[in-house]
Coordinates of C-alpha atoms and ligand atoms in Angstrom, one line a residue:
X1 CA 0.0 0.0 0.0
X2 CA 1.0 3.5 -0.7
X3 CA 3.1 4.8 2.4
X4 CA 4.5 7.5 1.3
X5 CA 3.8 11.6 0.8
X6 CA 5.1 15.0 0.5
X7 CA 2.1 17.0 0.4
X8 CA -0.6 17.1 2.8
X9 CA -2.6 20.2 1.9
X10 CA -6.1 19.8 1.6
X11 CA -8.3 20.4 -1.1
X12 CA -12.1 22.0 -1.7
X13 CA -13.8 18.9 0.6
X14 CA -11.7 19.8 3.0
X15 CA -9.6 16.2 2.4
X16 CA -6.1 15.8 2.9
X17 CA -5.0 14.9 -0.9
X18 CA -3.6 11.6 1.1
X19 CA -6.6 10.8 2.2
X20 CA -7.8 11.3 -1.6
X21 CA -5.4 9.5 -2.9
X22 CA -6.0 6.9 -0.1
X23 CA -9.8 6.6 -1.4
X24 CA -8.9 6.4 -4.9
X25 CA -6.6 3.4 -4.8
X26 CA -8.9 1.4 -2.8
X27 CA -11.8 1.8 -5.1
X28 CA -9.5 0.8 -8.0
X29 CA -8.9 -2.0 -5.9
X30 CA -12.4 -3.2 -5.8
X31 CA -12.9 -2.3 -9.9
X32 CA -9.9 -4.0 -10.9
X33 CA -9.0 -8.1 -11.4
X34 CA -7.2 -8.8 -8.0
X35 CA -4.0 -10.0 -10.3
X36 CA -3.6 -6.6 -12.1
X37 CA -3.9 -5.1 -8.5
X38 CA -1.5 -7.2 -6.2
X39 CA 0.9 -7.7 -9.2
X40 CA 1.2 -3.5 -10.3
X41 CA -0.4 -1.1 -7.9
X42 CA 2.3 -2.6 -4.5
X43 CA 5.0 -1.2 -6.4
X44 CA 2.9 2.5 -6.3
X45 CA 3.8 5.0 -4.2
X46 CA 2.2 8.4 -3.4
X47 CA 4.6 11.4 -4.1
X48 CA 2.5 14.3 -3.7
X49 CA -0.3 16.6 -5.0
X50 CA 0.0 19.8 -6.1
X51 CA -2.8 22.4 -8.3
X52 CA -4.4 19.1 -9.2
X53 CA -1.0 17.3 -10.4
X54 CA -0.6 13.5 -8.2
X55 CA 2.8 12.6 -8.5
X56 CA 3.2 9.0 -8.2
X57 CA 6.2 6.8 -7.8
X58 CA 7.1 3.8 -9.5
X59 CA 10.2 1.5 -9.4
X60 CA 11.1 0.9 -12.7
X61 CA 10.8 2.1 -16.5
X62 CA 8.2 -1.2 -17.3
X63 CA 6.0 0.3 -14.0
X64 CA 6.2 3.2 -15.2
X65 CA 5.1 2.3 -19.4
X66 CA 2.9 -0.3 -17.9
X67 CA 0.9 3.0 -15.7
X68 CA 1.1 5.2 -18.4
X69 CA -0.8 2.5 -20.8
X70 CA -2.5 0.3 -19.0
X71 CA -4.1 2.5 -15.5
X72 CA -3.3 6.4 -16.3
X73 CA -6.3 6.8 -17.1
X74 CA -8.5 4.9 -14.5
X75 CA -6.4 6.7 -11.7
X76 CA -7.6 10.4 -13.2
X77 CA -11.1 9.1 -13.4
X78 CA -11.3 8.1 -10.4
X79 CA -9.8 10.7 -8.4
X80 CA -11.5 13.6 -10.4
X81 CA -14.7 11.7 -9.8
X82 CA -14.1 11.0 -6.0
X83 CA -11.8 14.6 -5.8
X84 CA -15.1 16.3 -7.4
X85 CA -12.4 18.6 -10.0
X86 CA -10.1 17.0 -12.7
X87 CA -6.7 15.6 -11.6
X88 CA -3.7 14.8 -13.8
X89 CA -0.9 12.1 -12.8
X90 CA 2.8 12.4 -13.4
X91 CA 4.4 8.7 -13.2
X92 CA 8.0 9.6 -11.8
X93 CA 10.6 6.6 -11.7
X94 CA 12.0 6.2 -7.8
X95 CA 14.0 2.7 -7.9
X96 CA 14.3 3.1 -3.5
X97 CA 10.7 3.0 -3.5
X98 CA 9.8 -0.7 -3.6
X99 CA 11.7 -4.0 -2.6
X100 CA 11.4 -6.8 -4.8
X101 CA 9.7 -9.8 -4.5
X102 CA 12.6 -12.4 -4.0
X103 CA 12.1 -14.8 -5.9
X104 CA 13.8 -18.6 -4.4
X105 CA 16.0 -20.1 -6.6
X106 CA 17.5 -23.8 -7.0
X107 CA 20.7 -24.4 -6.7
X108 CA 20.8 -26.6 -9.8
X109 CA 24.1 -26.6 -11.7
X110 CA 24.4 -25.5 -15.0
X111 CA 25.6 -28.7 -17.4
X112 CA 28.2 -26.9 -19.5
X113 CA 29.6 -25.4 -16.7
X114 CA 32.3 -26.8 -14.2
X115 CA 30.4 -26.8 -10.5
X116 CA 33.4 -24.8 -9.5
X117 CA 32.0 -22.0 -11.6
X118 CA 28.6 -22.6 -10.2
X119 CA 27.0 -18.8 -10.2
X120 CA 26.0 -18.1 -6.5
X121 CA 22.5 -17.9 -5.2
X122 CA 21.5 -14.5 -4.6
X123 CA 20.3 -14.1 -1.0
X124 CA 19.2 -10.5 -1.6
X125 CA 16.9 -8.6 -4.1
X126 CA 19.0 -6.7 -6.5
X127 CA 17.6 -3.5 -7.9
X128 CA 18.3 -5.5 -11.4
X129 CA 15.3 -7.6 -10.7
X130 CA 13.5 -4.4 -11.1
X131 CA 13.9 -4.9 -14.8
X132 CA 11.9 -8.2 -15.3
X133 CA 8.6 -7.6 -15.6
X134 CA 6.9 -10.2 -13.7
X135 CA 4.6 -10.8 -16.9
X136 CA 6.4 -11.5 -20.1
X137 CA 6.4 -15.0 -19.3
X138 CA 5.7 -18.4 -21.2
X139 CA 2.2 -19.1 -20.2
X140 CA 1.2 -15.7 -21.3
X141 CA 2.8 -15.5 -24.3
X142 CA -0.1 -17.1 -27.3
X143 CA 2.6 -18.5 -29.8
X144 CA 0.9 -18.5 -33.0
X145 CA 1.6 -19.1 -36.9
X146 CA 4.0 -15.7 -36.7
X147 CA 5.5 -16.6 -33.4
X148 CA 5.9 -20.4 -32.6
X149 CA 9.6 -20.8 -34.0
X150 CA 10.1 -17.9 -31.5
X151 CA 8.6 -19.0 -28.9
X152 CA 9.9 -22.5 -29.4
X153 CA 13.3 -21.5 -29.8
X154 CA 13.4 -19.0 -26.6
X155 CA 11.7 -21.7 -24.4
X156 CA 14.8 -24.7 -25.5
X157 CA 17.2 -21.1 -24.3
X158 CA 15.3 -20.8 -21.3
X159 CA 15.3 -24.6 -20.5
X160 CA 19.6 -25.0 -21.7
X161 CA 20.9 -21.8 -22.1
X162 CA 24.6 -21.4 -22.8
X163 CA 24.3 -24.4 -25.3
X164 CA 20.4 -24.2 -27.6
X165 CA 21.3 -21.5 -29.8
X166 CA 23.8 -19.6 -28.8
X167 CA 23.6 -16.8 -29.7
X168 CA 20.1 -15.5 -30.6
X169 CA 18.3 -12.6 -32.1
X170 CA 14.7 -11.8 -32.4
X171 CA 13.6 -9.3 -34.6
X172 CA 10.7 -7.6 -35.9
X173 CA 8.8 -4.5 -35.9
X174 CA 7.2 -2.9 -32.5
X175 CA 4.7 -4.5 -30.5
X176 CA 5.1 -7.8 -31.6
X177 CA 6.3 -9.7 -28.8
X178 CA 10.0 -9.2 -28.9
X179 CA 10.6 -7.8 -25.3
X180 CA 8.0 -10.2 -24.0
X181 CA 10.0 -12.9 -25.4
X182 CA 12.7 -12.0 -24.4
X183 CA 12.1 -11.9 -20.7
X184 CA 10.4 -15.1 -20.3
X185 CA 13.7 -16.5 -21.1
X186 CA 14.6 -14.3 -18.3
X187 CA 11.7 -15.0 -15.6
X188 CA 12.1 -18.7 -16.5
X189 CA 15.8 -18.8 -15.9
X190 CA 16.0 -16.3 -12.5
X191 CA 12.6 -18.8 -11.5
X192 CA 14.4 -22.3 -12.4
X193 CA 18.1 -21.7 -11.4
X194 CA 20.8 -19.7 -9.5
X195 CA 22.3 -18.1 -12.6
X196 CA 22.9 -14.2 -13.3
X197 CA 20.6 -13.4 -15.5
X198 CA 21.3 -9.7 -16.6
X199 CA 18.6 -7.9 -19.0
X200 CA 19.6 -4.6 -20.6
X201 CA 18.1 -2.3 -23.9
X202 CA 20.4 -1.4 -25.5
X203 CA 19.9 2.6 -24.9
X204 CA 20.4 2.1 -21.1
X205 CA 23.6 -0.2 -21.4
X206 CA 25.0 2.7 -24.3
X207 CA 23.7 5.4 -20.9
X208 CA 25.3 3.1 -18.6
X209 CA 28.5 3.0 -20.6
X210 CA 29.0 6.3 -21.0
X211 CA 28.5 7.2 -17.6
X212 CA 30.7 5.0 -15.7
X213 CA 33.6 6.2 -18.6
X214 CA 32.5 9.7 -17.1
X215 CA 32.6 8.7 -13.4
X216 CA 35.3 6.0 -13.5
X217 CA 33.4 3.4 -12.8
X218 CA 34.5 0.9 -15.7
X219 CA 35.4 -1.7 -13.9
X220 CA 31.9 -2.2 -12.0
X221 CA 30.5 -1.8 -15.2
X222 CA 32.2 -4.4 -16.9
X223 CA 31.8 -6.6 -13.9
X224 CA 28.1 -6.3 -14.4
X225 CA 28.1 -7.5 -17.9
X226 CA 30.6 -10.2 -17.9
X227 CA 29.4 -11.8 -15.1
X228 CA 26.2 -12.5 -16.7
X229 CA 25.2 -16.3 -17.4
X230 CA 22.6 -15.0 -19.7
X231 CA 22.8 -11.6 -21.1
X232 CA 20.0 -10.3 -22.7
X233 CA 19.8 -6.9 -24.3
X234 CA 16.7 -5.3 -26.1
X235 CA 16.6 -3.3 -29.2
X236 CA 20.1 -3.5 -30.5
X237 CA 19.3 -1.3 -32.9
X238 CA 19.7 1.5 -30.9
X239 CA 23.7 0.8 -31.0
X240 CA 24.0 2.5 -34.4
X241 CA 25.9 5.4 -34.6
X242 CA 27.8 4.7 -31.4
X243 CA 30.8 3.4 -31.8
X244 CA 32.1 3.2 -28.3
X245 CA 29.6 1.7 -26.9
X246 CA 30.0 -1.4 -30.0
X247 CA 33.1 -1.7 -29.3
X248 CA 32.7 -2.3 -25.6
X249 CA 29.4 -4.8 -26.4
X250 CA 31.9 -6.7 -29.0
X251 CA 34.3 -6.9 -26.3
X252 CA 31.2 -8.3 -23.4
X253 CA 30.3 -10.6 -26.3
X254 CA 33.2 -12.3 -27.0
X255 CA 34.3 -12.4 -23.3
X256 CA 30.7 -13.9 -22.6
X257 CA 30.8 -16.2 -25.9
X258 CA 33.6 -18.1 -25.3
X259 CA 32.8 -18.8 -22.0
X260 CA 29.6 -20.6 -23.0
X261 CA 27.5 -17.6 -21.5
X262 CA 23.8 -17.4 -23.5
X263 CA 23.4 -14.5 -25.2
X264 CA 20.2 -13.2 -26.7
X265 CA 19.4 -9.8 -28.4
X266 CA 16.6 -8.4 -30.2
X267 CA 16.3 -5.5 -33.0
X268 CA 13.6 -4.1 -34.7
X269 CA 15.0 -4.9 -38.6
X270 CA 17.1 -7.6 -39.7
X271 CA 21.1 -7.7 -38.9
X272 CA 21.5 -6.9 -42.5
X273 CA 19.5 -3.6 -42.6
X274 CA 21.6 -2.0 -39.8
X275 CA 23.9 1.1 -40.8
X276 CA 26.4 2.4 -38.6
X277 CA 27.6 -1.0 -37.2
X278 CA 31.0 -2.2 -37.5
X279 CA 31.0 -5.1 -39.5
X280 CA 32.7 -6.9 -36.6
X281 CA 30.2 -6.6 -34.0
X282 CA 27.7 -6.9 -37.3
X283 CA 29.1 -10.8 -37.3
X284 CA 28.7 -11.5 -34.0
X285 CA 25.0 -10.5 -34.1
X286 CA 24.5 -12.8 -37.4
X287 CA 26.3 -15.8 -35.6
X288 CA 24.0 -18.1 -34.4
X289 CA 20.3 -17.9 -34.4
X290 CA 18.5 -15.5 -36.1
X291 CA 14.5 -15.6 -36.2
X292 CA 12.2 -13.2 -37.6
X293 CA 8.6 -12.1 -35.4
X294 CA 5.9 -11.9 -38.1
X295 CA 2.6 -10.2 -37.0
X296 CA -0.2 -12.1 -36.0
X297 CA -2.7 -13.7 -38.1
X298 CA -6.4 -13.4 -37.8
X299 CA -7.0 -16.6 -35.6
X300 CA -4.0 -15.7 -33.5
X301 CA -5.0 -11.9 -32.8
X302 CA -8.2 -13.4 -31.3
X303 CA -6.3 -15.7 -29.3
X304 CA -4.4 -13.1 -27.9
X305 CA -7.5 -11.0 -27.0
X306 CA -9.5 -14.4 -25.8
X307 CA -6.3 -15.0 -23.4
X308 CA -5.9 -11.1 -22.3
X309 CA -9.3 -11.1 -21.6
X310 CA -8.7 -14.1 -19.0
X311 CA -5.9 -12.7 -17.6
X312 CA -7.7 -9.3 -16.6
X313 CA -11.0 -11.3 -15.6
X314 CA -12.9 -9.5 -17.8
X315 CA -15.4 -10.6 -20.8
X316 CA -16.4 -9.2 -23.6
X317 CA -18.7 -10.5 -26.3
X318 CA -17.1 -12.1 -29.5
X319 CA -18.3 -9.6 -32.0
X320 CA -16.6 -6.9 -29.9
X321 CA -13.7 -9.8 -29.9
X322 CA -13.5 -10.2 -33.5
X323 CA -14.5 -6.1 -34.0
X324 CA -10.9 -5.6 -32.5
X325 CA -9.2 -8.4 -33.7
X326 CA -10.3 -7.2 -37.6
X327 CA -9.1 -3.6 -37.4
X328 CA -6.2 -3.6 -35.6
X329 CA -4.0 -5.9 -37.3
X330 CA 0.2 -5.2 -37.0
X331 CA 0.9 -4.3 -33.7
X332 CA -0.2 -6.8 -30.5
X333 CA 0.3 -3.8 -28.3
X334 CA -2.0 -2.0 -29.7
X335 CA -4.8 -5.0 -29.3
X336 CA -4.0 -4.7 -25.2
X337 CA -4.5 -0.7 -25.8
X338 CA -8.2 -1.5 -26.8
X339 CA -9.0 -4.2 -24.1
X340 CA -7.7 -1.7 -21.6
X341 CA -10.1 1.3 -23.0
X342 CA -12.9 -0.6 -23.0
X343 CA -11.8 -2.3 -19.3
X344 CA -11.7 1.3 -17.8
X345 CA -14.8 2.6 -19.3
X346 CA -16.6 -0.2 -18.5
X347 CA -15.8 -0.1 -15.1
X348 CA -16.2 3.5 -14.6
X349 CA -19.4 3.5 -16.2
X350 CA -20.5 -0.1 -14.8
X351 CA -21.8 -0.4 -18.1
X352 CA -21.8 -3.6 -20.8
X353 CA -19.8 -3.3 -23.7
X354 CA -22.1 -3.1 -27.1
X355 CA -20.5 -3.1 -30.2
X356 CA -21.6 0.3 -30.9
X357 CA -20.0 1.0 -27.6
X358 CA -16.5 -0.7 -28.5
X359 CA -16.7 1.2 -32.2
X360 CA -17.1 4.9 -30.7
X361 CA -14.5 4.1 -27.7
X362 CA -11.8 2.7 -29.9
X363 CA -12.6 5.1 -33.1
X364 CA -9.1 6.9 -32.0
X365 CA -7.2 3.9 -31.6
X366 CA -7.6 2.7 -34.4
X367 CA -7.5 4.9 -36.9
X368 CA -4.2 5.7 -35.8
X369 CA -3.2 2.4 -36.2
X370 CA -4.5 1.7 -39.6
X371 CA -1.7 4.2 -41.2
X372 CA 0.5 1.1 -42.2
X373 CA -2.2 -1.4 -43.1
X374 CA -4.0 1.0 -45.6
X375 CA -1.2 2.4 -46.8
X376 CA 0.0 1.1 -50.0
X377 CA 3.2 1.3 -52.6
X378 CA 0.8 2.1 -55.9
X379 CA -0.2 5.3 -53.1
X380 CA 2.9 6.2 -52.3
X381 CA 4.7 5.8 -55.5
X382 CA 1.1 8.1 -57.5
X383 CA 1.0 10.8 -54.5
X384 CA 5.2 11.5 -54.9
X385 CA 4.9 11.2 -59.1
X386 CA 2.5 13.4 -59.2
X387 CA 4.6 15.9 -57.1
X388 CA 7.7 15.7 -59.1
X389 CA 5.3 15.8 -62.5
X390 CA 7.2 12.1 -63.7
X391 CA 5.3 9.3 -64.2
X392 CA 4.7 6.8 -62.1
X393 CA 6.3 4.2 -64.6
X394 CA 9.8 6.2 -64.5
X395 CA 9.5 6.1 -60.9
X396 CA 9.2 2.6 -60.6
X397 CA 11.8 2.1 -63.7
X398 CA 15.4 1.7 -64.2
X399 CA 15.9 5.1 -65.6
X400 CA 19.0 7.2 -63.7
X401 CA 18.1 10.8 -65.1
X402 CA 18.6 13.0 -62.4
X403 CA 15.0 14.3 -62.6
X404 CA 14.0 10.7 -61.6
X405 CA 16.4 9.4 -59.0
X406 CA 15.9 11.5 -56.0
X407 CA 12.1 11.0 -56.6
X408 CA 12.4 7.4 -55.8
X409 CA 14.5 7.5 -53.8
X410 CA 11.9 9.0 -51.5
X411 CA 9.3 7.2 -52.6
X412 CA 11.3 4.0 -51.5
X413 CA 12.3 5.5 -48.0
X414 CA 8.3 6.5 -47.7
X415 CA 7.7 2.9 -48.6
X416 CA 9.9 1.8 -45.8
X417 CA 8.6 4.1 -42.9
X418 CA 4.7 4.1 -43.9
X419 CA 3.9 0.6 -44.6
X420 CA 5.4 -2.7 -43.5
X421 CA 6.5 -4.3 -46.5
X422 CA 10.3 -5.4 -46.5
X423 CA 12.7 -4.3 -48.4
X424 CA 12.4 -6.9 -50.9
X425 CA 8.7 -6.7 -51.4
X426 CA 9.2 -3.0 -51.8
X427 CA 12.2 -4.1 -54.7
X428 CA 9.7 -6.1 -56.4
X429 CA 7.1 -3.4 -56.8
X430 CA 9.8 -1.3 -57.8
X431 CA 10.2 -3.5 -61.1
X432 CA 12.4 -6.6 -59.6
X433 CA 14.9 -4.8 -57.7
X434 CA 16.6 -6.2 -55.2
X435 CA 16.9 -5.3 -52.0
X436 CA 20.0 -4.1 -51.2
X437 CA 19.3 -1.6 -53.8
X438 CA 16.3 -0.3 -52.2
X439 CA 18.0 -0.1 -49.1
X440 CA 20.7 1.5 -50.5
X441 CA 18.2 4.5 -51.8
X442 CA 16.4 4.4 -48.4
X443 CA 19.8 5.2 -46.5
X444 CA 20.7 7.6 -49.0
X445 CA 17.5 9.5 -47.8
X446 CA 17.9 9.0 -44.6
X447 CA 21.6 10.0 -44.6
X448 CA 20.3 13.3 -46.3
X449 CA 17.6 13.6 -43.5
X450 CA 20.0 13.4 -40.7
X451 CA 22.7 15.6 -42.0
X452 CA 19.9 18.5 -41.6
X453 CA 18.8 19.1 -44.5
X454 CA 15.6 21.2 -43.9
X455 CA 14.2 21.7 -47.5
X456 CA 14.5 18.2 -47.9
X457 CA 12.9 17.3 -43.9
X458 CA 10.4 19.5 -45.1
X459 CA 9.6 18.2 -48.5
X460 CA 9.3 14.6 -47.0
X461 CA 6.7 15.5 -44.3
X462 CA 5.0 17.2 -46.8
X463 CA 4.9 13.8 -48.9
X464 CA 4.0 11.8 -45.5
X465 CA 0.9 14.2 -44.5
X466 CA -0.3 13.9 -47.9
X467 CA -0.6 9.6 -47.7
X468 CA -1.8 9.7 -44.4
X469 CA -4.4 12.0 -45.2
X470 CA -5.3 10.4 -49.2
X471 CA -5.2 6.8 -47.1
X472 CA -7.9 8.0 -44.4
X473 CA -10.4 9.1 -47.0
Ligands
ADP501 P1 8.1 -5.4 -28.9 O1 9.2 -5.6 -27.9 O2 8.3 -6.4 -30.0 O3 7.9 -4.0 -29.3 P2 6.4 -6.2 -26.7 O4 7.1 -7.5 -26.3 O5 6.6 -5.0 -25.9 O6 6.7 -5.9 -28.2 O7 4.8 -6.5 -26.8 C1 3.9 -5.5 -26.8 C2 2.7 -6.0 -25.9 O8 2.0 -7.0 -26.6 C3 3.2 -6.6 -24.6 O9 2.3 -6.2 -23.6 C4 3.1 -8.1 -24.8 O10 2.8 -8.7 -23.6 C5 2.0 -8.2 -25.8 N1 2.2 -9.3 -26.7 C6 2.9 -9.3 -27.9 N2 2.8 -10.5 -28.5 C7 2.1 -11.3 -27.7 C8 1.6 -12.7 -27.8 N3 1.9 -13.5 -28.8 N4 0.9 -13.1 -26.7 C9 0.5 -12.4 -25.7 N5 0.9 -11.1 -25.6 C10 1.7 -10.5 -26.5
MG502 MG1 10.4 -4.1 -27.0

């Protein structure tokens, strides 16, 4: 329970915001599936209230995007309903704030590993818990058409790691399961044995990096990362560009690697599609295992929701089920972002969800999502021809005259951000290239875009409106 507060002014009703906040949680308690309570809202402390702002603590960056997405809005509701004026909430990280479950571990010994090597039981919490959420595990993961080589492949890590595949990388595009993956190789490993299990993004281990070169901490640093039996570190494609921190990861790799450490990353695009990697550290991510996340099917989106439903202990009817499941079809985060909507307004309102009701509720959802799946090439490649007055033949042609070439270039860069066709299904409309040439023309764009150049920035969100706004009609 909240124990916590800086503020104890009171407001209009002559209430104590503590005493606010202290109603608030405990009817959220009584609206909300006991799981989603005792797992999230113990790690939630009270930080204060001020001009209608609750400032509220949370341990770790998954709290804190978990709040944000999943109960932001069901704590404002609530305490402007119970507060009688509208409150805002500010999610602020604190990691002192809450101790970690502990989770016991056995003391098995790893088979490829000498039991004089055998990692030491942890007796206390470590604040590196803090970055498992307790979760992204097996059992609530719905491996599908898209997803069961995944899944299959993560769960022989999680039950051998150090000698399955060795290494591994996920990828795919967002929302599809990679993080969630990736820590129930995690959770099953911390649950089923003594080993150090250390999960990273890639961002904070480049953040970590650089501030231990800046406070001469190295050595701890290093220690933390080579120590690891399993090392796993999210959204390596965040490493482009900075060189320092690859070469220190190509370093941890190898030092890991050839000790028979598991090591399992994800990225958002295949190895191959990175730029700004050194062809080194390039290899090492290649080595091994590589498996691509698809999006879900038809069949497995409803799954998904059927089991999400379950989880939260709430049901909805299946034309509300299958409502959902048809018009939100790339991004599995998104398909939670719709359950939890309709979860809070139901509750609020203590009303059943219709199907007219799930339509107007989720109206903003998803037309924001529908940008990729009803953008197409032929749009793209017709909206930019006819602002460069070429035709859309030359623009899918061969032809190098000048007056051509930077036009598709963008076209194929606009082709890769707006929809989620590959690189080679984008070469193929583009009369049978292949892809390394589209990729080459994407970076070329991109390159231009990040060396600031405005008129072109400009151009290009001028382009991107444009589809967005043709697609929605
Ligand atoms: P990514 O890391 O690929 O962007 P996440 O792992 O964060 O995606 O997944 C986004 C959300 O969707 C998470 O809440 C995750 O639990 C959920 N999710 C994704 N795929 C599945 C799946 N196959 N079964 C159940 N939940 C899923
Ligand atoms: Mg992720």
């Amino acid at each position: 329970m909240p124990n916590s507060f800086e503020n104890s002014a009171t407001n209009h009703n002559g209430e104590s915001s503590l005493q606010l906040w202290e109603r608030t949680i405990s009817q959220i308690k009584n609206s909300l599936p006991e799981n989603d309570f005792s797992s999230w809202f113990s790690r939630l402390r009270f930080g204060g209230e001020s001009d209608g702002r609750i400032t509220l603590y949370l341990p770790s960056a998954f709290f804190k995007d978990k709040f944000d997405d999943s109960f932001k809005s069901i704590i404002e509701n609530t305490a402007s309903e119970l507060g009688g004026r509208p409150y805002t909430v500010v999610f602020e990280i604190r990691k002192e704030s809450s101790i970690p479950q502990y989770i016991e571990k056995t003391n098995e010994t790893p088979n490829n590993r000498p039991s004089s090597e055998k990692p030491a039981v942890q007796k206390t919490p470590q604040v590196d818990d803090l970055m498992f959420n307790p979760s992204y595990t097996f059992e609530s993961f719905v491996s599908g058409d898209n997803s069961s080589f995944a899944y299959n492949a993560c769960m022989a890590i999680a039950k051998n790691p150090g000698s399955a595949y060795n290494p591994c990388l996920l990828y795919g595009g967002v929302g599809l399961g990679k993080t969630h993956l990736i820590q129930s190789i995690g959770n099953y490993v911390r649950k089923t044995t003594s080993y150090k299990v250390v999960y990273v993004t890639a961002e904070n281990f480049t953040n970590e990096f650089i501030q231990s070169v800046n406070d001469n901490t190295l050595q701890q640093f290093k220690n933390k990362y080579r120590k690891a039996d399993v090392l796993l570190i999210d959204d390596i494609h965040f490493l482009q560009k900075k060189g320092g921190t690859q070469e220190e990861l190509f370093n941890t790799f190898n030092d890991l690697y050839d000790t028979g450490r598991q090591i399992v990353f994800t990225c958002d695009r295949p190895v191959e599609e990175l730029t700004d990697i050194t062809d080194r550290l390039r290899s090492r991510f290649a080595r091994g295992l590589n498996i691509d996340l698809l999006p879900p099917n038809y069949e497995t989106r409803v799954a998904i929701l059927k089991k999400k439903c379950q989880e939260k202990g709430v049901i909805f009817s299946n034309e509300v089920i299958e409502y959902i499941a048809s018009n939100i079809s790339s991004n599995v985060r998104a398909l939670e972002s719709c359950l939890t909507k309709l979860i809070a307004y139901s509750t609020l309102l203590h009303k059943d969800i219709s199907l007219e009701t799930a339509k107007e509720q989720l109206k903003q959802i998803i037309n924001s999502n529908n940008d990729a799946s009803v953008i197409s090439i032929d749009l793209i490649v017709k909206t930019v021809a006819t602002y460069f007055n070429v035709s859309q033949f030359d623009l899918k042609g061969k032809s190098k005259s000048q007056s051509v070439v930077l036009p598709r270039q963008i076209a194929m860069y606009l082709c890769r951000k707006l929809t989620d066709f590959s690189t080679t299904e984008i070469g193929l409309e583009f009369g049978g290239k292949n892809h390394t040439t589209v990729m080459y023309n994407v970076q070329k764009v991109e390159s231009k875009l990040n060396s600031s150049d405005s008129e072109l920035s400009s151009l290009v969100a001028k382009l991107e409106s444009q589809i967005k706004t043709e697609a929605r009609k």
